[in-house]
XYZ file of C-alpha atoms in Angstrom:
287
model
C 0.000 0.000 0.000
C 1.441 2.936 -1.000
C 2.242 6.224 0.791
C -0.611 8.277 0.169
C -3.114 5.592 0.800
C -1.950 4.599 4.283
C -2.266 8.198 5.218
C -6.269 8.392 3.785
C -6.769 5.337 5.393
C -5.489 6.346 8.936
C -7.229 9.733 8.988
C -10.745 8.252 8.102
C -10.217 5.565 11.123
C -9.292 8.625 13.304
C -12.588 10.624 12.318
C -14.553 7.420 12.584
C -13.259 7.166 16.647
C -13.372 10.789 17.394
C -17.420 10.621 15.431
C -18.492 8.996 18.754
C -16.487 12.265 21.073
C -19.192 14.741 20.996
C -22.190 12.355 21.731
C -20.567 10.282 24.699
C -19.454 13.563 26.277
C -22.493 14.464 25.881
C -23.903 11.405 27.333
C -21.033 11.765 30.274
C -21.322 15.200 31.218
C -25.275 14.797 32.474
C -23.598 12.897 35.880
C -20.189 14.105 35.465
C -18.657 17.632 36.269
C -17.252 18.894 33.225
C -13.784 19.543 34.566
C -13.732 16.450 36.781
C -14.639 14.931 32.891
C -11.803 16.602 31.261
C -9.139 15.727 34.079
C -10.303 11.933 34.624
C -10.234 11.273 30.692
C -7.016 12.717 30.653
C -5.592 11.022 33.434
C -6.814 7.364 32.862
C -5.365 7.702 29.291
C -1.989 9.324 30.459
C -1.813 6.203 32.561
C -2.245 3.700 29.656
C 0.193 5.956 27.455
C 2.670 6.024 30.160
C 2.329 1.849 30.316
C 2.628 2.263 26.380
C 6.256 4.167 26.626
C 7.339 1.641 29.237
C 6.708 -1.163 27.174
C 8.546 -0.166 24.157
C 11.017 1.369 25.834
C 10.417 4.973 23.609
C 13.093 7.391 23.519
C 12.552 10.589 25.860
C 11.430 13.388 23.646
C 14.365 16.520 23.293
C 14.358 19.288 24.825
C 13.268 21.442 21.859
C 10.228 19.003 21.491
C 8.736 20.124 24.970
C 7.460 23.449 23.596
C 5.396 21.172 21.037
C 4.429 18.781 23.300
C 3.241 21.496 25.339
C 1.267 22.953 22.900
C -0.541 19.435 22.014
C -1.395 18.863 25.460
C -3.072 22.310 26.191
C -4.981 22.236 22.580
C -6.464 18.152 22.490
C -5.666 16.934 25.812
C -6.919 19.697 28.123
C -8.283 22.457 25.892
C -10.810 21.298 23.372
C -11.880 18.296 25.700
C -12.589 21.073 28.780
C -14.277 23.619 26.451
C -16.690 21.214 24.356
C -17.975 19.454 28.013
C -18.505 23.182 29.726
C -20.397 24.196 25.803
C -22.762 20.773 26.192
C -24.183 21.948 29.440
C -25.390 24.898 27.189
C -25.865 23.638 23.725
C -27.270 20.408 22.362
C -24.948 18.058 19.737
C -26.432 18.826 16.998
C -25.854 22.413 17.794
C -21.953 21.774 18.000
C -21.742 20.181 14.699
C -21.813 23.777 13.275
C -18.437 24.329 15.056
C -17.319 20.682 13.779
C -17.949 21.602 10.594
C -14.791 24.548 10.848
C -12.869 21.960 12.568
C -10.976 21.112 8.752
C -10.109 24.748 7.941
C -9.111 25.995 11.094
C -6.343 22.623 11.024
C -5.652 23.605 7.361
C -4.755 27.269 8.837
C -2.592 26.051 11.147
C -1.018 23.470 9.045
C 0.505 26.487 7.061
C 1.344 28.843 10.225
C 3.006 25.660 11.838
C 3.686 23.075 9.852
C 4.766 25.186 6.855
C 2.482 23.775 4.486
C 1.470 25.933 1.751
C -2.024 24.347 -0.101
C -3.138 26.077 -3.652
C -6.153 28.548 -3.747
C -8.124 25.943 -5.480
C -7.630 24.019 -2.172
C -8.939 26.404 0.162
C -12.115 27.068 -2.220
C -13.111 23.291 -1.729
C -12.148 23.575 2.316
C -14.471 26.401 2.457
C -17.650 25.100 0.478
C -17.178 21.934 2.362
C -17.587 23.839 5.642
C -20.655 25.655 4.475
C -22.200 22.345 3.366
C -21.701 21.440 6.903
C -22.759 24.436 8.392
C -25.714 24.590 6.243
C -27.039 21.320 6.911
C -26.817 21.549 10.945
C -28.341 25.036 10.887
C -31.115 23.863 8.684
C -31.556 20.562 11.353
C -32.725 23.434 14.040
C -30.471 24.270 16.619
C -30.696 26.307 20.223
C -28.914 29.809 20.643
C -26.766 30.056 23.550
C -23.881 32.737 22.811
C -21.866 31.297 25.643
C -21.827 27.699 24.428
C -20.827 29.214 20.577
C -18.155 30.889 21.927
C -16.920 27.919 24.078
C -17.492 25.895 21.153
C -15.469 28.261 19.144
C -12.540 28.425 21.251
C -12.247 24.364 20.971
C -12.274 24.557 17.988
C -9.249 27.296 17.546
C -7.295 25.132 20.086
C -8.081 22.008 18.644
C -6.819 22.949 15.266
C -3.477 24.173 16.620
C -3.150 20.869 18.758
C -4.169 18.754 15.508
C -1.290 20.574 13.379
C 1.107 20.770 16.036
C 0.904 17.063 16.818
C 1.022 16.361 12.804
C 4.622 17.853 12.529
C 6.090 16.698 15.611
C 4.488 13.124 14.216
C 6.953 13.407 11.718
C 9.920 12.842 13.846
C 8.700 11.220 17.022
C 5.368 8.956 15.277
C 1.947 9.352 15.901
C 1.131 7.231 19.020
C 4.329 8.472 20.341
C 3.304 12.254 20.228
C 0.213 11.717 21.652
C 1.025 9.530 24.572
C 4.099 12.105 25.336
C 1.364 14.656 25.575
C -0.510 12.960 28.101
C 2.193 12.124 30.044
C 3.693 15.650 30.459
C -0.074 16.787 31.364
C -0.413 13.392 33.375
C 1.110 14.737 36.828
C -1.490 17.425 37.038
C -4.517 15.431 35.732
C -3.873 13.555 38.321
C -3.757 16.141 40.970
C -6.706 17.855 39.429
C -8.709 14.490 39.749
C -7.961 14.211 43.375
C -9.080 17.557 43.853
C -12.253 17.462 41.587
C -13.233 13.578 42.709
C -17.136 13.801 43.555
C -18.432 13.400 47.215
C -20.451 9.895 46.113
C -20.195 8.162 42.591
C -23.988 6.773 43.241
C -25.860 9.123 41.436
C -23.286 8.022 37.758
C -25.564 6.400 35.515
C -24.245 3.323 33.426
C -24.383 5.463 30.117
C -22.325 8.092 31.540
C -19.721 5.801 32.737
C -19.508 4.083 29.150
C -19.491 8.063 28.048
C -16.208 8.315 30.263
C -14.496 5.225 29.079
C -15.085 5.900 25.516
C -13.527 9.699 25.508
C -10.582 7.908 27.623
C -10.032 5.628 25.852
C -11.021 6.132 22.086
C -10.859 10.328 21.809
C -8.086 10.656 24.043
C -5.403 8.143 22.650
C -6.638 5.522 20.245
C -7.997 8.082 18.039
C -4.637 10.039 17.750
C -2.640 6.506 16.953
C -4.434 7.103 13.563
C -5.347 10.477 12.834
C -1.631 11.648 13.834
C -0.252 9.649 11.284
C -3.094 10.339 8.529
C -1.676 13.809 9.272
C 1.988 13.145 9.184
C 1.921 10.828 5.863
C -0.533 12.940 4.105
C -0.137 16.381 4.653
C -2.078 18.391 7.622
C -4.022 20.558 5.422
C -5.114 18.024 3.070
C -6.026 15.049 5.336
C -7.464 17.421 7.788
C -10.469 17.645 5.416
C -11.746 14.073 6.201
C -13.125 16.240 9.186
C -15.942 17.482 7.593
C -16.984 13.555 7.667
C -17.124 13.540 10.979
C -20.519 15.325 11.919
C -22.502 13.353 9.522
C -20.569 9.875 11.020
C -21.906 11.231 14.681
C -25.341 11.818 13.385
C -25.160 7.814 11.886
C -24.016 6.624 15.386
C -27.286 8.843 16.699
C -29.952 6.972 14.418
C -28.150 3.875 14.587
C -27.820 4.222 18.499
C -31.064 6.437 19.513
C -33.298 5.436 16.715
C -32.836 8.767 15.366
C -34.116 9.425 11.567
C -31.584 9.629 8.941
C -33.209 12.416 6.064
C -32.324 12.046 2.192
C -30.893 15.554 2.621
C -28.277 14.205 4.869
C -27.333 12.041 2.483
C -27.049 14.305 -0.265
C -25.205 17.239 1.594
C -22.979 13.901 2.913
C -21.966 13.119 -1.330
C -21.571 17.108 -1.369
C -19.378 16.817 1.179
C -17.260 13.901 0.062
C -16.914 15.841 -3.285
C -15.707 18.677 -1.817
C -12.832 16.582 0.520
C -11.718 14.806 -2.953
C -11.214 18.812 -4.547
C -9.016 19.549 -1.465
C -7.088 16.649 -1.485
C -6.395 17.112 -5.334
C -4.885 20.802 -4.944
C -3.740 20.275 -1.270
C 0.013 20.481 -2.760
């Protein structure tokens, strides 16, 4: 399989796993304190990426890759995970595919700032309609205003971008399951601390879907996920992988009718080929 195809391949796996992120936060955050959320997810998979690094015996990062790191950690590990819980408790799902649907362009952007990627115009012409598509549909599915979950929403997505890029070109020299367990271990010390501190009075009152809500962002969004979508990102190019994104809200709304019973209109389907058109134009002028 050649070079260009691994990379396709990993990204869509990654958006397939990180589909499910919105709706089992969602899910977790109706029993769970939103930090307390964002700090245990954090922590439980710092604890399997630390038992990761140990096994293989992984190289310690550089110095001059702790800035990177750094940056990684405070965009996916602590910064969009904290800031999409706190938006839930204001907005409903479908409400933050809107801000999903930016997720691609706002990676693209900051594939070029950081990762020195320079895409033609044609390419950011098909990123763009793509997001509209996106936009478009979940608008026209009815949605709740709540200006302070937008601009939560918002700000996860700025920081998630910046953590997606940044972990795509420090993939390049340290792999992709590597950067993202390094991440979590550098933030692991204080998740841990911040777990202790935030641990409820009395776990009795944790329903069974909420707990299956935490296990899935620990385990599947918070490290799993990366294994792939880092190295889609890496092999492939930030800005032009980073488009299999706008996939993503119409995979969550499959996993809602296939899950919840939840109907599945022909105009999803149709803004869903729109969509897929739009990712194969970006890919095509991407370099």
């Amino acid at each position: 399989m050649d070079k260009t195809a691994t990379a396709w391949i990993n990204g869509f796996l990654g958006v397939l796993i990180f589909s499910g992120s919105l709706p089992a936060t969602r899910v977790a955050v109706a029993d769970f304190d939103p930090v307390f959320l964002t700090v245990a997810r954090a922590a439980l998979a710092g604890v399997l990426a630390l038992g990761l690094l140990l096994i293989f015996r992984e190289k310690r990062p550089e110095r001059g890759d702790l800035l990177s790191l750094f940056i990684v950690s405070l965009g996916v590990v602590v910064g969009f995970p904290l800031l999409t819980a706190l938006a839930l408790r204001h907005v409903t799902s479908a409400h933050s595919i809107v801000f999903v649907g930016l997720l691609p362009l706002a990676t693209a952007i900051f594939g070029v700032w950081r990762g020195g990627e320079r895409p033609r115009l044609a390419f950011w012409l098909f990123s763009g309609l793509g997001s509209a598509f996106v936009a478009g549909f979940a608008l026209a599915q009815g949605v709740t205003a709540s200006p302070l979950g937008d601009a939560l929403m918002l700000a996860a997505i700025v920081v998630c971008g910046l953590g997606y890029a940044e972990g795509a070109r420090l993939s390049r020299k340290l792999g992709g399951w590597q950067v993202i367990s390094w991440a979590l271990v550098l933030s692991l010390p204080i998740m841990l601390a911040l777990a202790a501190f935030t641990w409820p009075s009395s776990f009795t009152h944790v329903s069974e879907p909420a707990w299956l809500g935490l296990a899935y962002v620990s385990l599947f969004s918070m490290l799993i996920g990366f294994i792939f979508w880092y190295r889609g990102l890496a092999l492939g190019g930030i800005a032009a992988v980073g488009q299999l994104q706008l996939l993503q809200p119409f995979f969550g709304l499959a996993l809602a009718a296939t899950l919840l019973h939840e109907a599945v209109s022909p105009w999803m389907l149709l803004v869903t080929i729109a969509v897929v058109a739009c990712v194969a134009g970006a890919r095509k002028f991407a370099r």
